[in-house]
Short mmCIF file of C-alpha atoms and ligand atoms in Angstrom, two decimals:
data_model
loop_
_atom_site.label_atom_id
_atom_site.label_comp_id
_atom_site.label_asym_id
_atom_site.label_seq_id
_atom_site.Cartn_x
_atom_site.Cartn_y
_atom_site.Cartn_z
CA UNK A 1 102.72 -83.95 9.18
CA UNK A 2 100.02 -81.20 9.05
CA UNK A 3 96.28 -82.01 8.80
CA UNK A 4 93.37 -79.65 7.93
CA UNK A 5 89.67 -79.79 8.65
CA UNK A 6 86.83 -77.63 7.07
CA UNK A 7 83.43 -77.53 9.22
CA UNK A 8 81.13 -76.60 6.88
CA UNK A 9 78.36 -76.26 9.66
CA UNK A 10 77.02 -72.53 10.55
CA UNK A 11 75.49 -74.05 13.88
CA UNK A 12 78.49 -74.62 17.19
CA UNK A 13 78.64 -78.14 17.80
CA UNK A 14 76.58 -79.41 14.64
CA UNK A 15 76.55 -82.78 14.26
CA UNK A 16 79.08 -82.70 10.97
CA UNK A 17 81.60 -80.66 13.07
CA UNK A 18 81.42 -83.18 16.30
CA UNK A 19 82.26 -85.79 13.52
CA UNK A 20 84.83 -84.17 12.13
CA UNK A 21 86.82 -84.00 15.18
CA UNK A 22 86.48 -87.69 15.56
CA UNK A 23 87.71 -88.28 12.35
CA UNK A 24 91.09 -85.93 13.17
CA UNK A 25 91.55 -87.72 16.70
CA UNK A 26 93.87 -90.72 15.17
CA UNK A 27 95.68 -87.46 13.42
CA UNK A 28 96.55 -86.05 16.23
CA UNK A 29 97.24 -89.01 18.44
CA UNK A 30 99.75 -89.83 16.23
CA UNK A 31 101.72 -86.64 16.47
CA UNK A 32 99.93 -84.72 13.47
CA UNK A 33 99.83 -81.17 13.65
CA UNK A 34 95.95 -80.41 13.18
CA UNK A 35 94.10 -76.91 12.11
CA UNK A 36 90.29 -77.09 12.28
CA UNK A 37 88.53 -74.14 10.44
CA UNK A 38 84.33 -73.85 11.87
CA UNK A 39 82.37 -71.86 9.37
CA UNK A 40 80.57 -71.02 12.49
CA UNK A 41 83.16 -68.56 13.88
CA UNK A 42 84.33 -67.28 10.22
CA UNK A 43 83.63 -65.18 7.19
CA UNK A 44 84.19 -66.32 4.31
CA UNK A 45 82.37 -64.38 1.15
CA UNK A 46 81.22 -66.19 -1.84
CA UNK A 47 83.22 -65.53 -4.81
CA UNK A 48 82.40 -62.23 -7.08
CA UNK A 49 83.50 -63.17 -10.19
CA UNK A 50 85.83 -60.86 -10.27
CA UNK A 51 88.32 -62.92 -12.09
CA UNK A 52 91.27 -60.52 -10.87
CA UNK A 53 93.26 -64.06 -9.25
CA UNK A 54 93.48 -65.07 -13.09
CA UNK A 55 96.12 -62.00 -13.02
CA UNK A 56 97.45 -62.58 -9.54
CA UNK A 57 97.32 -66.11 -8.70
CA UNK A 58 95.23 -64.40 -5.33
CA UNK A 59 92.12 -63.26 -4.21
CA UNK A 60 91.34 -59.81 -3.82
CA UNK A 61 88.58 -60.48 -0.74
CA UNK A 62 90.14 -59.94 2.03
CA UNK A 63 88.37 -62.14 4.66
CA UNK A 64 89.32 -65.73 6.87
CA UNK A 65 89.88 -67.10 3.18
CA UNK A 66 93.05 -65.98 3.92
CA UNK A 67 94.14 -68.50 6.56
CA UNK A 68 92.14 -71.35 4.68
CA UNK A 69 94.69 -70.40 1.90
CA UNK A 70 97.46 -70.46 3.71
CA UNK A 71 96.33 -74.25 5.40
CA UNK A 72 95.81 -75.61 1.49
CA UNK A 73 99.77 -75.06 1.05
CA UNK A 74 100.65 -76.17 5.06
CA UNK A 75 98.31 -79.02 5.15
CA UNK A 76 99.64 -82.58 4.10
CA UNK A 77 95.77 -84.14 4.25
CA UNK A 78 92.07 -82.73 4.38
CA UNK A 79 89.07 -83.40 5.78
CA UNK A 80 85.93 -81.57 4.77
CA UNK A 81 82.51 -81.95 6.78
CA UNK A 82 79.29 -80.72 5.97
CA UNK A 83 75.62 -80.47 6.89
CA UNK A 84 72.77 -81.49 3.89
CA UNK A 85 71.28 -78.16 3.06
CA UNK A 86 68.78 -78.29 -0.06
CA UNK A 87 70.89 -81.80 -0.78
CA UNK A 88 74.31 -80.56 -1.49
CA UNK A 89 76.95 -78.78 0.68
CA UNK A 90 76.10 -75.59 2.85
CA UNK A 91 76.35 -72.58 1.26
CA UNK A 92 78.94 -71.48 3.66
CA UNK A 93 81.30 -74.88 2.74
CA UNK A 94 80.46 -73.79 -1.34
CA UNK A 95 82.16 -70.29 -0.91
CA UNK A 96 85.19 -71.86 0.73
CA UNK A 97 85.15 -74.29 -2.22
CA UNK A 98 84.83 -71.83 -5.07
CA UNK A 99 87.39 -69.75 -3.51
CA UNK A 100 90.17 -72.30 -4.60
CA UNK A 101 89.35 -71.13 -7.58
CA UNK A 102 92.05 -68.42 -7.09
CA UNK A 103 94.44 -70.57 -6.03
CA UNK A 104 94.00 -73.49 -8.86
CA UNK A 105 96.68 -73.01 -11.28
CA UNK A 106 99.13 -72.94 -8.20
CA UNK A 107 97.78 -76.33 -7.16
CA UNK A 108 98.15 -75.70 -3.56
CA UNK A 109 96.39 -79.60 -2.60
CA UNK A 110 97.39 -81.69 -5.27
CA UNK A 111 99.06 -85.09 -4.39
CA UNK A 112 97.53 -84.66 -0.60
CA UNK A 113 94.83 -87.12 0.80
CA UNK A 114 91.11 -86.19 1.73
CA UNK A 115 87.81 -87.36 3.46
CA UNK A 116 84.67 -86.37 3.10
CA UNK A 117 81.69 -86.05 5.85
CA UNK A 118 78.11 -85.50 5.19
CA UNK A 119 75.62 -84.82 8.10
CA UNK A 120 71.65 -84.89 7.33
CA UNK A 121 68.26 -85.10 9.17
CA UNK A 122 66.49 -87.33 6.24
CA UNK A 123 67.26 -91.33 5.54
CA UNK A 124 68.28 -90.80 1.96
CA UNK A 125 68.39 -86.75 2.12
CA UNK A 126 71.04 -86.26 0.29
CA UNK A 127 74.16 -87.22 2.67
CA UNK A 128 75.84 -89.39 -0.86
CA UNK A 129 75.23 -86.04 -2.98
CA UNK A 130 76.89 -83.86 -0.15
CA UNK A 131 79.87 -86.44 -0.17
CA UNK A 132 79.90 -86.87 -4.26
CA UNK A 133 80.23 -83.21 -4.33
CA UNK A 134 82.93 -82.62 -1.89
CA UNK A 135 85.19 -85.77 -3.55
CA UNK A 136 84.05 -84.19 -6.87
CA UNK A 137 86.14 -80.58 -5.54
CA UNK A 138 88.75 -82.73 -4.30
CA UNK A 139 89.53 -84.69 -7.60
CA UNK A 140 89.60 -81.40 -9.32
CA UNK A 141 91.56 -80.06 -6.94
CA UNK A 142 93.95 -83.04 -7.47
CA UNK A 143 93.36 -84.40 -3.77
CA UNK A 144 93.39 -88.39 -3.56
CA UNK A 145 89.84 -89.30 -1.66
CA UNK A 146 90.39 -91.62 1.08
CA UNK A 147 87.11 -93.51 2.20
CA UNK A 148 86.34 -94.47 5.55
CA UNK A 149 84.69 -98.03 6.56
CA UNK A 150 83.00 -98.02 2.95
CA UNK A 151 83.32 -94.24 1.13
CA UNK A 152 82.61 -91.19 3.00
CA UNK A 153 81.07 -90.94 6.22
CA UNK A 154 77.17 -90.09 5.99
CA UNK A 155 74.68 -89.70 8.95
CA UNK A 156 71.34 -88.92 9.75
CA UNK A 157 70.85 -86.60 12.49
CA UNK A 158 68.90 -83.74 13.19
CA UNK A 159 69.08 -81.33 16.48
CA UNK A 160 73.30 -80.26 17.16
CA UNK A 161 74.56 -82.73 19.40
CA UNK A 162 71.88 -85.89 18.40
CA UNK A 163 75.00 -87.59 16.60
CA UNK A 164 77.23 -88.20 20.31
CA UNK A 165 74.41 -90.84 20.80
CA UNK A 166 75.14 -92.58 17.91
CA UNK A 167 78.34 -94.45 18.91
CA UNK A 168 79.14 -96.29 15.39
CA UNK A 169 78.97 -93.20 13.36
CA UNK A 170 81.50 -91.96 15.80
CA UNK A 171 83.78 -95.09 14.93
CA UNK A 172 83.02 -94.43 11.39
CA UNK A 173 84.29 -90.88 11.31
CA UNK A 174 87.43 -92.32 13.62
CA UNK A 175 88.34 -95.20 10.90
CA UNK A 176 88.69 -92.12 8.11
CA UNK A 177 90.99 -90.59 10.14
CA UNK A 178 92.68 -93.58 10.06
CA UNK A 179 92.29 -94.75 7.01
CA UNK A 180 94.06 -91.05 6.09
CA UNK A 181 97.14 -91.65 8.38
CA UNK A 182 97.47 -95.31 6.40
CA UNK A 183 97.26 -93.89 2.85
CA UNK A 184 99.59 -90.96 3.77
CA UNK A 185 101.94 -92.75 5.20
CA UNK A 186 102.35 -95.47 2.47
CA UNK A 187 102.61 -92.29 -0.05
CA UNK A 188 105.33 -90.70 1.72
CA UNK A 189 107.15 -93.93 0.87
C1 LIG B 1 68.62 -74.76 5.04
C2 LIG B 1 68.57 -76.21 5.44
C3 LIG B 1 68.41 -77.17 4.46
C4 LIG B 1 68.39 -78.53 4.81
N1 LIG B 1 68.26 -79.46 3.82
C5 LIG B 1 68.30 -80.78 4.15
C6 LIG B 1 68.22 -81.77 3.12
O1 LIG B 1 68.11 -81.49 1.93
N2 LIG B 1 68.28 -83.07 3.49
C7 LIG B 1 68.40 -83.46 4.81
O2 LIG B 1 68.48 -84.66 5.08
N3 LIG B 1 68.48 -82.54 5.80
C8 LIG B 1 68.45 -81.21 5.50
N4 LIG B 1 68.56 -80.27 6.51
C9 LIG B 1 68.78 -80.71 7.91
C10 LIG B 1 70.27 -80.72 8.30
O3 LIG B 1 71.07 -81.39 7.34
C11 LIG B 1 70.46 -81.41 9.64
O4 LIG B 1 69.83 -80.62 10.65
C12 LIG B 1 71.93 -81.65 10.03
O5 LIG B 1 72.02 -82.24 11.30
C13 LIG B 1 72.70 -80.37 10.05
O6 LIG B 1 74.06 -80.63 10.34
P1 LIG B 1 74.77 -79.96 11.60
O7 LIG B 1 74.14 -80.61 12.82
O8 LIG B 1 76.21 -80.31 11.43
O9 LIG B 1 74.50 -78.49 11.56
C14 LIG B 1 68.54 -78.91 6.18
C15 LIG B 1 68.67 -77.92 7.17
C16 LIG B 1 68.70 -76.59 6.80
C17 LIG B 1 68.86 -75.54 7.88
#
């Protein structure tokens, strides 16, 4: 079984990516084969309009959307982190997002499992907006969202690194992970 995650953070070691890996630990412990994608390290433009994938089915930017296309088909479950920026997803995280677009009559995710992660300095900044609209690209996307301890796994944390101090929002991000091995494995019944 094949899992993907999508760090939506531009900083290394940003307090959504650290929780992100926490939440793919129970993945990989059990055997899962696990591809993590940083928005720190790629490229990914935002979409042009171009509407040429309406023709083609693909995209016609040739950048690390590439590989992220290629996980949407390999993958078997999803998890998407992000930082609050303006309260909603990063801007790098939205270009990955409205790059499906090319891919959406193919379906490349539909059926698969998800979890969301939303990493912001404010109480109340905006962490359940950031998860409403990842599950919101998931559902559309055909992706069934998997909560963690209660929905998606929200933080507050400012400077990259604050959130290893903060040893139950590690355990949160861990039970997603699980919960995602327990929901895929009773769908593969
Ligand atoms: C451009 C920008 C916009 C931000 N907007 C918000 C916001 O609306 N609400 C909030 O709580 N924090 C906001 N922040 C703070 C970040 O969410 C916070 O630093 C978080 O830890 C970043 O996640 P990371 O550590 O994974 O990079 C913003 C930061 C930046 C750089």
């Amino acid at each position: 079984m094949n899992v993907m995650g999508i760090s939506g953070t531009p900083r290394k070691k940003g307090n959504s990516e650290i929780l992100l890996r926490y939440a793919l630990k129970p993945l990989k412990n059990n055997g899962w084969n696990v591809k993590t994608f940083l928005l720190s390290e790629l490229t990914i433009k935002p979409c042009n309009a171009c509407e040429s994938c309406k023709e083609t089915g693909t995209c016609i930017i040739n950048d690390d959307m590439q590989s992220i296309y290629y996980a949407f088909r390999w993958c078997n479950a999803i998890i998407i982190s992000s930082p609050v920026y303006s309260r909603n997803v990063s801007s790098q995280l939205l270009s990955v997002l409205d790059r499906h677009y090319a891919v959406k009559f193919d379906k490349p995710l539909e059926g698969k499992v998800g979890g969301a992660i939303a990493v912001g300095r404010g109480t109340c900044g905006g962490q359940t907006i950031t998860i409403n609209a990842i599950y919101t690209w998931m559902l559309s996307c055909g992706i069934i969202c998997v909560p963690g301890e209660l929905n998606g796994v929200t933080a507050v944390a400012d400077e990259p690194s604050d959130i290893l101090n903060q040893e139950n929002r590690l355990k949160q991000a861990e039970i997603l992970g699980f919960n995602i091995l327990k929901v895929a494995k009773l769908l593969q019944k």
